Coordinates of C-alpha atoms and ligand atoms in Angstrom, one line a residue:
M1 CA -13.0 46.3 -27.7
C2 CA -14.9 44.1 -26.3
G3 CA -16.9 41.0 -28.8
I4 CA -20.8 40.4 -29.1
M5 CA -21.8 37.4 -30.9
G6 CA -25.6 35.8 -30.5
Y7 CA -27.0 33.4 -32.5
S8 CA -30.8 31.7 -33.6
G9 CA -31.2 28.5 -34.7
L10 CA -31.4 24.8 -34.1
R11 CA -28.6 23.8 -32.5
P12 CA -27.7 23.7 -28.5
P13 CA -26.1 27.1 -29.3
L14 CA -23.4 27.0 -25.9
P15 CA -20.7 25.1 -28.0
L16 CA -21.3 27.7 -30.7
L17 CA -21.1 30.3 -28.8
V18 CA -17.9 29.5 -26.7
S19 CA -15.8 28.8 -29.5
G20 CA -17.1 32.1 -31.6
L21 CA -16.0 33.8 -28.3
E22 CA -12.5 32.7 -28.4
R23 CA -11.9 33.5 -32.0
L24 CA -13.0 36.6 -30.9
E25 CA -11.1 36.8 -28.0
Y26 CA -8.5 39.3 -29.5
R27 CA -11.4 41.6 -29.5
G28 CA -10.2 41.7 -25.1
Y29 CA -10.1 39.2 -22.5
D30 CA -10.9 40.6 -19.4
S31 CA -14.3 39.0 -19.1
S32 CA -16.8 36.8 -20.6
G33 CA -20.5 35.8 -20.7
V34 CA -23.0 34.2 -22.3
A35 CA -26.8 33.9 -21.9
F36 CA -28.9 31.4 -23.3
F37 CA -32.3 29.2 -22.3
D38 CA -31.7 26.4 -20.4
D39 CA -33.4 22.7 -20.4
F40 CA -36.3 24.4 -18.5
G41 CA -36.8 26.8 -20.9
A42 CA -35.3 29.7 -18.4
L43 CA -33.5 32.8 -19.5
S44 CA -30.0 31.8 -17.7
V45 CA -26.7 33.8 -17.5
V46 CA -23.1 32.7 -17.2
R47 CA -20.2 34.9 -16.4
A48 CA -16.7 35.2 -15.7
V49 CA -13.7 36.6 -15.1
G50 CA -10.9 35.8 -17.2
K51 CA -10.4 34.6 -20.5
V52 CA -12.9 32.8 -22.0
G53 CA -11.3 29.3 -21.2
M54 CA -12.8 30.1 -17.5
L55 CA -15.7 30.6 -18.9
K56 CA -15.9 27.4 -20.8
D57 CA -15.6 25.6 -18.2
L58 CA -18.1 27.1 -15.8
V59 CA -20.4 26.0 -18.9
S60 CA -19.4 22.7 -20.2
D61 CA -21.6 20.8 -17.9
R62 CA -24.9 23.2 -18.6
V63 CA -27.3 22.4 -21.3
A64 CA -28.7 24.8 -23.9
Q65 CA -32.1 24.1 -25.4
P66 CA -32.1 24.7 -29.2
G67 CA -32.8 28.5 -30.1
A68 CA -31.8 32.4 -29.4
A69 CA -28.1 33.0 -27.3
I70 CA -25.8 36.1 -26.7
G71 CA -21.7 36.0 -25.6
H72 CA -19.1 38.7 -25.2
I73 CA -16.0 38.7 -24.1
R74 CA -14.9 42.6 -22.6
W75 CA -12.2 45.3 -22.7
A76 CA -13.1 47.1 -20.0
T77 CA -13.8 50.3 -20.4
H78 CA -16.1 51.8 -18.0
G79 CA -15.5 50.1 -14.3
G80 CA -13.1 47.4 -12.9
V81 CA -12.5 44.3 -14.5
T82 CA -15.1 42.3 -11.9
L83 CA -18.5 40.1 -12.3
E84 CA -20.6 42.4 -11.6
N85 CA -19.2 44.5 -14.4
A86 CA -19.4 41.7 -17.2
H87 CA -21.4 40.9 -19.8
P88 CA -24.6 39.8 -20.7
H89 CA -26.4 42.5 -18.4
Q90 CA -30.3 41.8 -17.6
S91 CA -32.9 43.5 -16.3
G92 CA -36.4 41.4 -15.9
P93 CA -37.1 39.7 -19.0
I94 CA -34.2 41.3 -21.4
V95 CA -30.9 40.6 -21.3
L96 CA -28.2 42.1 -23.5
V97 CA -24.7 42.2 -24.6
H98 CA -23.1 45.8 -25.7
N99 CA -19.9 47.0 -27.6
G100 CA -19.8 50.4 -27.1
I101 CA -19.9 53.6 -25.2
V102 CA -23.2 55.1 -23.9
E103 CA -22.1 58.4 -23.4
N104 CA -25.0 59.9 -21.5
D105 CA -24.9 57.1 -19.0
Q106 CA -25.0 59.0 -16.2
A107 CA -28.1 61.1 -16.9
L108 CA -29.8 57.6 -17.6
R109 CA -28.8 56.5 -14.7
I110 CA -31.3 59.3 -12.5
H111 CA -33.3 58.7 -14.7
L112 CA -33.9 55.2 -13.7
R113 CA -33.1 56.1 -10.2
S114 CA -36.8 58.3 -11.0
C115 CA -37.9 55.1 -12.0
G116 CA -37.4 53.2 -9.2
I117 CA -34.2 51.3 -10.4
E118 CA -30.8 51.4 -9.1
C119 CA -27.9 50.1 -10.8
L120 CA -25.3 46.9 -9.6
S121 CA -23.0 46.9 -12.2
E122 CA -20.3 50.3 -12.9
T123 CA -20.8 50.0 -16.4
D124 CA -22.4 51.9 -19.1
S125 CA -23.8 48.6 -20.6
E126 CA -26.2 47.7 -17.8
V127 CA -28.8 50.9 -18.1
L128 CA -29.7 49.9 -21.8
S129 CA -31.0 46.8 -20.5
H130 CA -33.3 48.2 -17.5
L131 CA -33.9 50.7 -20.5
I132 CA -35.3 48.5 -22.8
R133 CA -37.5 46.5 -19.5
L134 CA -39.0 49.7 -19.1
E135 CA -40.2 50.5 -22.4
Y136 CA -40.8 46.4 -23.1
E137 CA -43.6 46.2 -19.6
K138 CA -45.7 49.1 -22.2
D139 CA -46.6 46.9 -25.0
G140 CA -45.2 43.6 -24.5
V141 CA -43.4 44.1 -27.8
F142 CA -39.5 43.0 -27.8
P143 CA -38.2 44.8 -31.2
E144 CA -40.0 47.9 -30.9
A145 CA -39.2 47.8 -26.7
V146 CA -35.5 48.0 -27.7
R147 CA -35.8 50.6 -30.5
R148 CA -38.0 52.9 -28.2
A149 CA -35.1 52.9 -25.6
L150 CA -32.6 53.6 -28.0
G151 CA -34.0 56.7 -28.7
H152 CA -32.8 57.9 -25.5
V153 CA -29.5 57.0 -25.7
E154 CA -26.3 58.7 -26.9
G155 CA -23.4 56.9 -27.8
S156 CA -22.0 54.2 -29.3
Y157 CA -23.5 50.7 -29.6
A158 CA -22.8 46.6 -31.2
L159 CA -25.7 45.1 -29.2
A160 CA -27.5 41.5 -29.0
I161 CA -30.5 41.5 -26.9
L162 CA -32.3 38.3 -26.0
C163 CA -36.5 38.0 -24.5
Q164 CA -37.8 35.3 -21.4
N165 CA -40.8 35.2 -23.6
D166 CA -39.6 35.0 -27.0
P167 CA -37.2 32.1 -27.1
A168 CA -35.9 31.7 -30.4
D169 CA -35.6 35.8 -31.1
L170 CA -33.0 37.4 -31.3
V171 CA -32.5 41.2 -32.0
V172 CA -29.4 42.9 -32.4
V173 CA -28.9 46.9 -33.6
R174 CA -25.6 48.3 -35.0
N175 CA -24.9 52.3 -34.2
G176 CA -20.8 52.3 -34.3
P177 CA -19.2 49.7 -32.8
P178 CA -18.7 46.7 -36.0
L179 CA -21.4 43.4 -36.4
I180 CA -21.8 41.3 -39.1
L181 CA -25.1 39.0 -39.7
G182 CA -23.8 35.5 -40.8
L183 CA -26.6 33.5 -42.9
G184 CA -26.9 30.2 -42.7
A185 CA -29.8 27.2 -43.2
G186 CA -31.7 27.6 -40.4
E187 CA -29.5 29.7 -38.5
T188 CA -28.2 32.7 -38.2
F189 CA -25.2 34.4 -36.7
A190 CA -24.3 38.0 -35.1
A191 CA -20.8 38.7 -33.9
S192 CA -18.7 41.5 -33.9
D193 CA -16.0 39.4 -36.6
I194 CA -16.2 37.4 -39.2
P195 CA -14.3 34.7 -37.6
A196 CA -16.8 34.1 -35.0
F197 CA -19.1 32.0 -37.4
L198 CA -17.0 31.7 -40.7
H199 CA -17.0 27.5 -39.9
F200 CA -20.9 28.2 -40.7
T201 CA -21.1 30.0 -43.2
R202 CA -19.4 32.7 -45.3
Q203 CA -22.6 34.4 -46.4
V204 CA -22.4 37.4 -44.9
H205 CA -24.5 41.0 -44.1
P206 CA -22.5 43.8 -42.5
M207 CA -24.7 45.9 -40.8
D208 CA -25.3 49.3 -41.8
N209 CA -25.0 52.1 -39.0
G210 CA -28.2 53.3 -37.9
T211 CA -30.2 49.5 -38.8
I212 CA -31.8 46.6 -36.3
A213 CA -32.9 43.7 -37.2
L214 CA -35.6 40.8 -35.6
I215 CA -33.4 37.1 -36.2
R216 CA -35.3 34.0 -36.1
H217 CA -33.5 31.1 -36.9
D218 CA -33.1 32.5 -40.5
E219 CA -35.8 34.7 -41.2
V220 CA -33.8 37.7 -40.8
R221 CA -36.2 41.3 -41.1
A222 CA -33.8 44.7 -41.1
G223 CA -34.5 48.2 -40.9
R224 CA -33.6 51.2 -39.7
L225 CA -33.6 52.5 -35.9
E226 CA -36.1 55.0 -37.4
Q227 CA -38.5 52.6 -39.4
S228 CA -41.2 50.7 -37.4
L229 CA -41.4 46.5 -36.9
Q230 CA -43.3 46.5 -40.1
D231 CA -41.4 48.0 -42.4
W232 CA -38.1 46.0 -42.2
T233 CA -37.4 43.8 -44.9
P234 CA -34.5 40.6 -45.6
P235 CA -31.6 42.6 -45.5
P236 CA -29.0 41.6 -48.6
S237 CA -26.0 38.9 -48.2
M238 CA -22.5 38.8 -50.2
T239 CA -20.2 35.8 -50.1
I240 CA -16.9 36.3 -48.4
S241 CA -14.1 34.0 -50.5
W242 CA -11.6 33.8 -46.5
D243 CA -11.1 30.0 -45.4
P244 CA -11.9 29.1 -42.7
V245 CA -8.5 27.2 -42.0
F246 CA -7.1 31.0 -41.6
A247 CA -9.0 30.8 -38.3
E248 CA -7.4 27.9 -37.0
K249 CA -3.8 27.5 -35.3
G250 CA -2.8 24.4 -36.7
T251 CA 0.2 23.1 -35.8
Y252 CA 2.1 26.8 -34.8
R253 CA 2.0 27.7 -30.9
H254 CA 0.5 30.7 -31.7
F255 CA -1.2 32.4 -34.3
M256 CA 0.6 35.5 -34.3
E257 CA 3.7 32.8 -35.7
K258 CA 1.0 31.5 -38.0
E259 CA 0.4 34.9 -39.6
I260 CA 3.9 35.2 -39.9
F261 CA 4.3 32.8 -42.4
E262 CA 1.3 33.1 -43.9
A263 CA 2.3 36.8 -44.6
P264 CA 3.8 35.8 -48.0
R265 CA 0.2 34.3 -49.1
A266 CA -1.4 37.4 -47.9
M267 CA 0.8 39.9 -50.3
M268 CA 0.0 37.0 -53.1
D269 CA -3.9 37.0 -52.6
T270 CA -3.1 40.4 -52.8
L271 CA -1.6 41.6 -55.9
S272 CA -2.9 38.4 -57.6
D273 CA -5.7 39.9 -59.8
R274 CA -4.0 43.1 -59.9
L275 CA -0.5 42.7 -61.6
S276 CA 0.6 41.1 -64.2
V277 CA 2.7 43.3 -66.8
S278 CA 1.4 45.9 -65.6
P279 CA -0.1 47.6 -62.2
V280 CA -3.5 47.4 -62.7
L281 CA -5.8 48.7 -60.1
P282 CA -9.1 48.0 -61.7
E283 CA -11.0 49.6 -58.6
L284 CA -9.4 52.9 -59.7
D285 CA -9.9 52.4 -64.1
R286 CA -13.1 52.0 -63.3
L287 CA -13.8 55.4 -61.6
A288 CA -11.3 57.4 -64.3
L289 CA -9.6 59.7 -62.3
G290 CA -6.6 61.6 -62.1
I291 CA -3.5 62.0 -60.7
P292 CA -4.2 63.3 -57.6
P293 CA -1.7 67.0 -56.8
V294 CA -1.5 65.6 -53.6
V295 CA -2.4 62.5 -51.3
A296 CA -2.8 62.4 -47.5
F297 CA -2.5 58.5 -45.3
V298 CA -4.7 58.5 -42.5
A299 CA -4.4 55.4 -40.2
C300 CA -3.0 54.0 -36.8
G301 CA -0.4 52.1 -35.3
T302 CA 1.0 49.0 -37.7
S303 CA -0.8 50.5 -40.3
W304 CA 0.4 54.3 -39.7
H305 CA 3.8 52.4 -40.8
A306 CA 2.5 50.8 -44.0
G307 CA 1.5 54.6 -44.1
L308 CA 4.9 55.9 -44.0
F309 CA 5.9 53.5 -46.7
G310 CA 2.9 54.9 -49.1
R311 CA 4.3 58.1 -48.7
A312 CA 8.2 57.1 -49.5
F313 CA 6.8 54.6 -52.9
L314 CA 4.3 58.1 -54.0
E315 CA 7.3 59.9 -53.8
Q316 CA 9.3 57.9 -55.9
A317 CA 6.5 57.6 -58.6
G318 CA 6.6 61.5 -58.7
I319 CA 3.1 62.3 -56.1
P320 CA 3.3 64.7 -52.9
A321 CA 2.0 62.6 -50.6
F322 CA 2.3 63.0 -46.3
V323 CA 1.1 60.3 -44.1
E324 CA -0.2 61.6 -40.4
I325 CA -1.8 59.3 -37.5
A326 CA -5.4 59.8 -37.6
S327 CA -6.2 61.0 -34.0
E328 CA -4.9 63.3 -34.6
F329 CA -5.4 64.6 -38.0
R330 CA -8.7 64.0 -37.1
Y331 CA -8.6 67.4 -35.4
R332 CA -6.6 69.3 -37.7
K333 CA -7.6 72.2 -40.2
L334 CA -7.6 70.2 -43.5
L335 CA -5.8 73.0 -45.5
L336 CA -5.0 70.7 -48.4
P337 CA -5.0 71.6 -51.9
K338 CA -8.2 70.7 -53.6
G339 CA -9.0 67.4 -55.6
S340 CA -6.5 65.6 -53.2
W341 CA -7.2 62.4 -51.8
V342 CA -7.2 60.8 -48.6
I343 CA -6.4 57.6 -47.6
G344 CA -7.6 55.8 -44.6
I345 CA -5.3 51.8 -44.1
S346 CA -6.9 49.6 -41.3
Q347 CA -6.5 46.0 -41.1
S348 CA -9.9 45.6 -39.4
G349 CA -11.3 49.3 -40.7
E350 CA -12.5 49.3 -37.7
T351 CA -10.7 52.1 -36.0
A352 CA -12.5 54.7 -34.5
D353 CA -9.4 57.4 -35.0
T354 CA -8.8 56.2 -38.6
I355 CA -13.1 56.3 -39.8
G356 CA -13.2 59.6 -37.5
A357 CA -10.0 61.5 -40.4
I358 CA -12.1 59.5 -42.9
E359 CA -14.9 61.6 -41.9
A360 CA -13.7 64.6 -41.7
S361 CA -11.8 64.1 -45.0
R362 CA -15.1 63.1 -46.6
R363 CA -17.1 66.0 -44.9
A364 CA -14.8 68.8 -46.1
G365 CA -14.8 67.3 -49.7
F366 CA -11.9 64.9 -50.3
F367 CA -11.3 62.0 -52.4
T368 CA -11.3 59.4 -49.7
V369 CA -10.3 55.7 -50.3
G370 CA -9.6 53.0 -48.1
I371 CA -7.3 50.0 -48.0
A372 CA -8.5 47.7 -45.5
N373 CA -8.2 43.9 -44.7
V374 CA -11.8 43.0 -43.3
P375 CA -14.4 42.9 -46.3
G376 CA -17.6 45.4 -45.5
S377 CA -15.8 46.9 -42.9
T378 CA -16.7 50.0 -42.2
L379 CA -13.7 51.8 -43.3
E380 CA -14.6 50.3 -46.9
R381 CA -18.4 51.5 -46.6
E382 CA -17.6 55.0 -45.5
C383 CA -15.0 55.8 -48.0
D384 CA -15.4 56.9 -51.8
L385 CA -13.3 53.7 -53.1
C386 CA -12.1 51.1 -51.1
L387 CA -8.5 48.4 -52.5
L388 CA -9.1 45.4 -50.2
T389 CA -6.1 43.9 -49.0
H390 CA -6.5 40.3 -48.9
A391 CA -4.7 38.6 -45.9
G392 CA -7.2 37.1 -44.7
P393 CA -8.7 37.3 -41.3
E394 CA -6.0 37.8 -38.4
I395 CA -6.6 36.6 -34.8
G396 CA -3.1 37.7 -33.6
V397 CA -3.3 41.1 -31.7
A398 CA -0.4 42.4 -32.8
S399 CA -0.7 42.7 -36.8
T400 CA 1.5 40.8 -39.0
K401 CA 0.9 39.7 -42.6
A402 CA -1.6 42.8 -42.6
F403 CA 1.5 45.1 -43.0
Q404 CA 3.0 42.9 -45.4
A405 CA -0.1 43.2 -47.8
Q406 CA -0.7 46.8 -46.7
V407 CA 2.6 48.0 -48.0
S408 CA 2.3 45.8 -51.3
L409 CA -0.7 47.2 -52.4
L410 CA 0.6 50.4 -51.3
M411 CA 3.6 49.7 -54.1
M412 CA 1.2 48.6 -56.7
L413 CA -0.8 52.1 -55.9
S414 CA 2.3 53.9 -56.3
L415 CA 2.8 52.2 -59.6
A416 CA -0.6 52.5 -60.8
L417 CA -1.0 56.3 -60.0
G418 CA 2.7 57.1 -61.6
E419 CA 4.6 57.9 -64.9
A420 CA 2.9 56.1 -67.6
S421 CA 4.7 53.2 -67.6
P422 CA 6.1 52.6 -64.2
R423 CA 9.8 51.3 -63.4
P424 CA 10.5 48.1 -65.2
D425 CA 12.8 47.2 -61.7
L426 CA 10.1 48.3 -59.0
L427 CA 7.5 45.8 -60.9
D428 CA 10.0 43.0 -61.4
A429 CA 11.1 43.3 -57.6
L430 CA 7.0 43.5 -56.9
L431 CA 6.4 40.3 -58.9
R432 CA 9.2 38.4 -57.3
A433 CA 8.2 40.5 -53.5
P434 CA 6.3 36.9 -52.5
H435 CA 8.1 34.3 -53.3
R436 CA 11.7 35.5 -52.2
L437 CA 9.8 36.5 -49.1
E438 CA 8.7 32.7 -48.5
L439 CA 11.9 31.3 -49.7
F440 CA 13.5 33.6 -47.1
L441 CA 11.1 32.6 -44.4
E442 CA 11.9 28.7 -44.8
S443 CA 15.2 29.6 -44.9
L444 CA 15.3 31.1 -41.5
S445 CA 15.6 27.5 -39.0
A446 CA 14.3 28.2 -35.6
E447 CA 18.4 27.9 -34.1
S448 CA 20.1 30.6 -36.0
L449 CA 17.4 33.1 -34.2
D450 CA 18.4 31.9 -30.7
A451 CA 21.4 33.2 -29.6
R452 CA 20.0 36.8 -31.5
V453 CA 16.7 36.2 -29.1
E454 CA 19.2 35.8 -26.4
R455 CA 21.0 38.7 -26.8
L456 CA 17.6 40.8 -26.8
R457 CA 15.8 39.5 -24.4
Q458 CA 19.2 40.2 -21.8
S459 CA 19.7 43.8 -23.0
R460 CA 18.9 46.6 -20.4
L461 CA 17.0 48.5 -23.5
V462 CA 16.5 47.6 -27.4
M463 CA 16.3 50.6 -29.7
F464 CA 15.8 50.7 -33.3
A465 CA 17.0 52.6 -36.0
G466 CA 17.3 53.5 -39.7
R467 CA 17.1 55.8 -42.6
G468 CA 15.4 55.7 -45.9
L469 CA 13.1 53.1 -46.0
D470 CA 14.8 51.2 -42.7
Y471 CA 12.9 53.7 -40.8
P472 CA 9.5 52.7 -41.2
L473 CA 11.0 48.9 -40.3
A474 CA 12.6 50.8 -37.3
L475 CA 9.3 51.7 -36.1
E476 CA 7.2 48.4 -36.8
G477 CA 10.2 45.9 -35.2
A478 CA 10.1 48.8 -32.0
L479 CA 6.2 48.9 -31.8
K480 CA 6.1 44.7 -31.9
F481 CA 8.6 44.4 -29.6
K482 CA 6.8 46.2 -26.7
E483 CA 3.8 45.6 -27.6
I484 CA 4.2 41.7 -26.8
T485 CA 7.6 41.4 -24.5
Y486 CA 6.1 44.7 -22.5
R487 CA 9.9 46.2 -23.1
P488 CA 10.6 49.3 -23.7
A489 CA 11.7 50.2 -27.0
D490 CA 11.7 52.3 -30.1
G491 CA 12.4 53.2 -33.3
Y492 CA 14.4 56.1 -34.8
P493 CA 15.3 57.6 -37.6
G494 CA 19.1 56.9 -37.4
G495 CA 20.5 60.3 -38.3
E496 CA 18.2 61.5 -35.1
L497 CA 20.4 59.5 -32.8
K498 CA 22.5 61.8 -32.1
H499 CA 20.3 64.5 -31.4
G500 CA 19.6 63.1 -28.4
P501 CA 18.7 59.2 -28.2
I502 CA 22.4 58.3 -28.1
A503 CA 22.8 59.2 -24.9
L504 CA 21.3 56.3 -23.9
I505 CA 23.7 54.2 -25.8
E506 CA 25.8 52.0 -23.3
P507 CA 27.0 48.1 -22.5
G508 CA 23.8 46.2 -22.5
V509 CA 22.1 48.9 -25.2
T510 CA 21.3 46.7 -28.4
V511 CA 20.5 48.5 -31.5
V512 CA 18.9 46.7 -34.0
A513 CA 19.5 48.1 -36.9
P514 CA 17.7 47.0 -40.4
L515 CA 19.8 47.5 -43.6
V516 CA 17.6 47.6 -46.4
D517 CA 17.4 51.2 -48.5
R518 CA 20.6 51.0 -50.5
S519 CA 20.7 54.8 -51.2
L520 CA 21.2 55.8 -47.6
R521 CA 23.5 52.7 -46.3
A522 CA 26.7 54.1 -46.2
K523 CA 25.1 56.8 -43.6
E524 CA 23.2 54.5 -41.7
I525 CA 26.9 52.2 -41.8
S526 CA 28.6 55.7 -40.4
N527 CA 25.5 56.2 -37.5
L528 CA 25.8 52.4 -36.6
R529 CA 29.0 53.0 -35.9
E530 CA 28.8 55.8 -33.9
I531 CA 26.6 53.6 -31.7
R532 CA 29.3 51.2 -31.5
A533 CA 32.0 53.4 -30.5
R534 CA 29.8 54.2 -27.1
G535 CA 29.4 50.5 -26.6
G536 CA 26.8 49.8 -27.4
Y537 CA 25.9 45.9 -29.5
V538 CA 24.7 46.4 -33.1
L539 CA 22.5 43.9 -34.7
A540 CA 21.9 44.6 -38.5
I541 CA 19.4 42.9 -40.2
G542 CA 20.6 42.7 -44.1
P543 CA 22.4 41.2 -46.4
A544 CA 26.2 41.1 -46.8
I545 CA 27.7 44.2 -47.9
G546 CA 31.5 45.1 -48.7
K547 CA 34.4 42.7 -47.4
E548 CA 32.8 41.1 -44.6
G549 CA 35.8 41.5 -41.2
H550 CA 37.2 44.4 -43.8
E551 CA 35.5 47.1 -41.3
I552 CA 33.3 45.3 -39.3
W553 CA 30.5 48.6 -38.4
Y554 CA 28.0 45.6 -36.6
D555 CA 28.5 43.1 -33.1
D556 CA 26.4 40.1 -35.3
R557 CA 24.1 40.4 -38.8
I558 CA 21.1 38.7 -39.6
G559 CA 21.6 38.2 -43.5
L560 CA 19.0 38.8 -46.1
P561 CA 19.4 38.0 -49.4
D562 CA 20.8 41.1 -51.5
D563 CA 17.4 41.5 -53.6
P564 CA 16.4 45.6 -54.0
P565 CA 14.1 47.0 -51.5
W566 CA 11.0 46.4 -52.7
S567 CA 11.7 43.3 -52.2
G568 CA 13.6 43.2 -48.6
V569 CA 11.7 45.3 -46.9
F570 CA 9.4 42.1 -47.2
Q571 CA 12.1 40.3 -45.3
A572 CA 13.7 42.4 -42.6
A573 CA 9.6 42.7 -41.8
G574 CA 9.3 39.3 -41.1
V575 CA 12.7 38.9 -39.3
L576 CA 11.6 42.1 -37.1
Q577 CA 8.5 40.3 -35.7
L578 CA 10.5 36.5 -35.5
L579 CA 12.4 38.7 -33.0
A580 CA 9.7 39.8 -31.1
Y581 CA 7.2 37.4 -31.1
R582 CA 10.6 35.2 -30.3
V583 CA 11.8 36.8 -27.4
A584 CA 7.9 37.3 -26.1
S585 CA 7.8 33.4 -26.2
A586 CA 10.7 33.0 -24.6
L587 CA 8.8 35.1 -21.4
G588 CA 6.2 33.2 -21.4
N589 CA 4.1 36.3 -22.3
D590 CA 0.6 35.6 -23.8
V591 CA 1.5 36.5 -27.5
D592 CA -2.5 36.4 -29.3
Q593 CA -3.5 38.9 -26.6
P594 CA -0.6 40.4 -25.3
R595 CA -2.4 43.1 -21.9
N596 CA -3.7 45.9 -22.3
L597 CA -4.7 45.7 -25.8
A598 CA -7.0 44.8 -28.5
K599 CA -7.1 44.2 -31.7
S600 CA -10.1 46.3 -33.2
V601 CA -9.5 49.9 -31.5
T602 CA -13.4 51.2 -31.8
V603 CA -13.4 53.8 -28.8
E604 CA -11.9 57.1 -29.8
Ligands
F6R1 C1 0.2 47.0 -33.6 C2 -1.3 46.6 -34.2 C3 -1.8 48.1 -34.0 C4 -3.0 48.1 -35.3 C5 -3.8 50.1 -34.5 C6 -4.7 50.0 -36.0 O1 0.8 45.3 -33.7 O2 -1.1 45.5 -34.2 O3 -0.8 49.6 -33.3 O4 -2.2 48.3 -36.3 O5 -4.8 49.6 -33.6 O6 -5.0 48.6 -36.5 P1 -6.4 48.9 -38.0 O7 -4.9 48.4 -38.7 O8 -7.0 47.5 -37.8 O9 -6.7 50.3 -37.9

């Protein structure tokens, strides 16, 4: 939620900031703004309501001198979407951008009022600029003023701050929301996510919670907030392998479309090195851990759906497992057997609820595992062990390729934890799955989906139903559909329909039914017959079953190859993603940045 960016270096910073903010736009798009030193050396602030494009127009004829600069895109929490509430916020010589929430904002406002300072905006962020200014006026030492001011602040913050009197200096702080430094030659970037600067450097330092850094071109000194400036030292760095091409749309209209077609590569990159003739998770082997008595998966949204697959795979491997929504789990009594593992699944690795659930599990003494896509993310650093998916940066707000990467990693985990010699049929299906998905997606022509897209667009209500492995697919299909088409949609276990939801069935309602789980197919088909008997329209997604036309239990079917379920789930997921994408595009919606959503949910 919200994205921040900072720069210090010798290039003119405005184009860098604007392109960086465009790449962070998935984090929020209510308003945006930049602060920079203009050609007279004065600290200038430009803000715009709406997407980064509005800001881009406003700064197109502005010149910024090389040095430090900051930028922000906002996902409104405190205060409406107005110019006053847009960042950066300025107080005298201090200008800052903030991602996070100041919890004692009201108390701080009262304190500021007693010092004769009235806030101009409704945001919690503005108070930070005044507090830092008051401290700066005491001794004129910019980084120390930031440190002292934050001593009065409760809450979470990632901050990038400039001072009129130190035009090359950028001070950044992390306490909660992510902040990653990009270390280049003669320049340093700071951003909420790596794609903002991936074109310039792959050398990164993910800042730790409770740390602060002073950046002047490529000189970086960092320390803990409790340490004074003279004790700060250059931070360590790591090289990330992400290809900058991942962060470009290329010939696709939207990132989401591109990322749907990148799923085979995301799976391949996640599995290679770890899978040859037998499943190998070197990360696990190194720790020589035993088999856990119980595994609890915790996650949100699409990652939670991946967790439902994880539960199914582990159960097949004979390991008891359950899956919980992170925001609920974190406040429950954790009555797990001793030695249990809690596995947090998250694309961003920054979802506040998932991290909260992992922290609670650690405090309760359980072994914690992260499955994260972003290297250096909080989840990776908070867990005892992290297994990275290698889907590359995912820019579209609706998760796609990261889901398939998570599910393939969970299959591998179940093979690695299961019996001594894993079932060769499952291993074989997993090995072939990325290529099978690639071939399948290539074979799906746009025209072949046109009529189905139109049917879904015209439907009064779209429901998704499935059993066994098809149930998480139904949930994921419904989530994708509702979040980008803005049409009501829900996913149900097929067997539950007759306990209530079947009352919704009438002509004009479409039920989308993934059918890759062979073990429950006959039961799924009888549930679908019940839908058709009541006038519902059934769109099946699955292989040809029995004699086509012999006994018709669907109105239309998108054909899948008759692959084993461990391959079929990826193909069905691809179809569900594409259907949602195509319907949303046909409706003219902003597919990559759907309303009210942000990619990385760093608030509770
Ligand atoms: C849906 C979607 C969200 C995320 C959820 C968790 O398309 O993208 O439901 O899956 O916000 O995000 P991560 O995986 O980053 O923890």
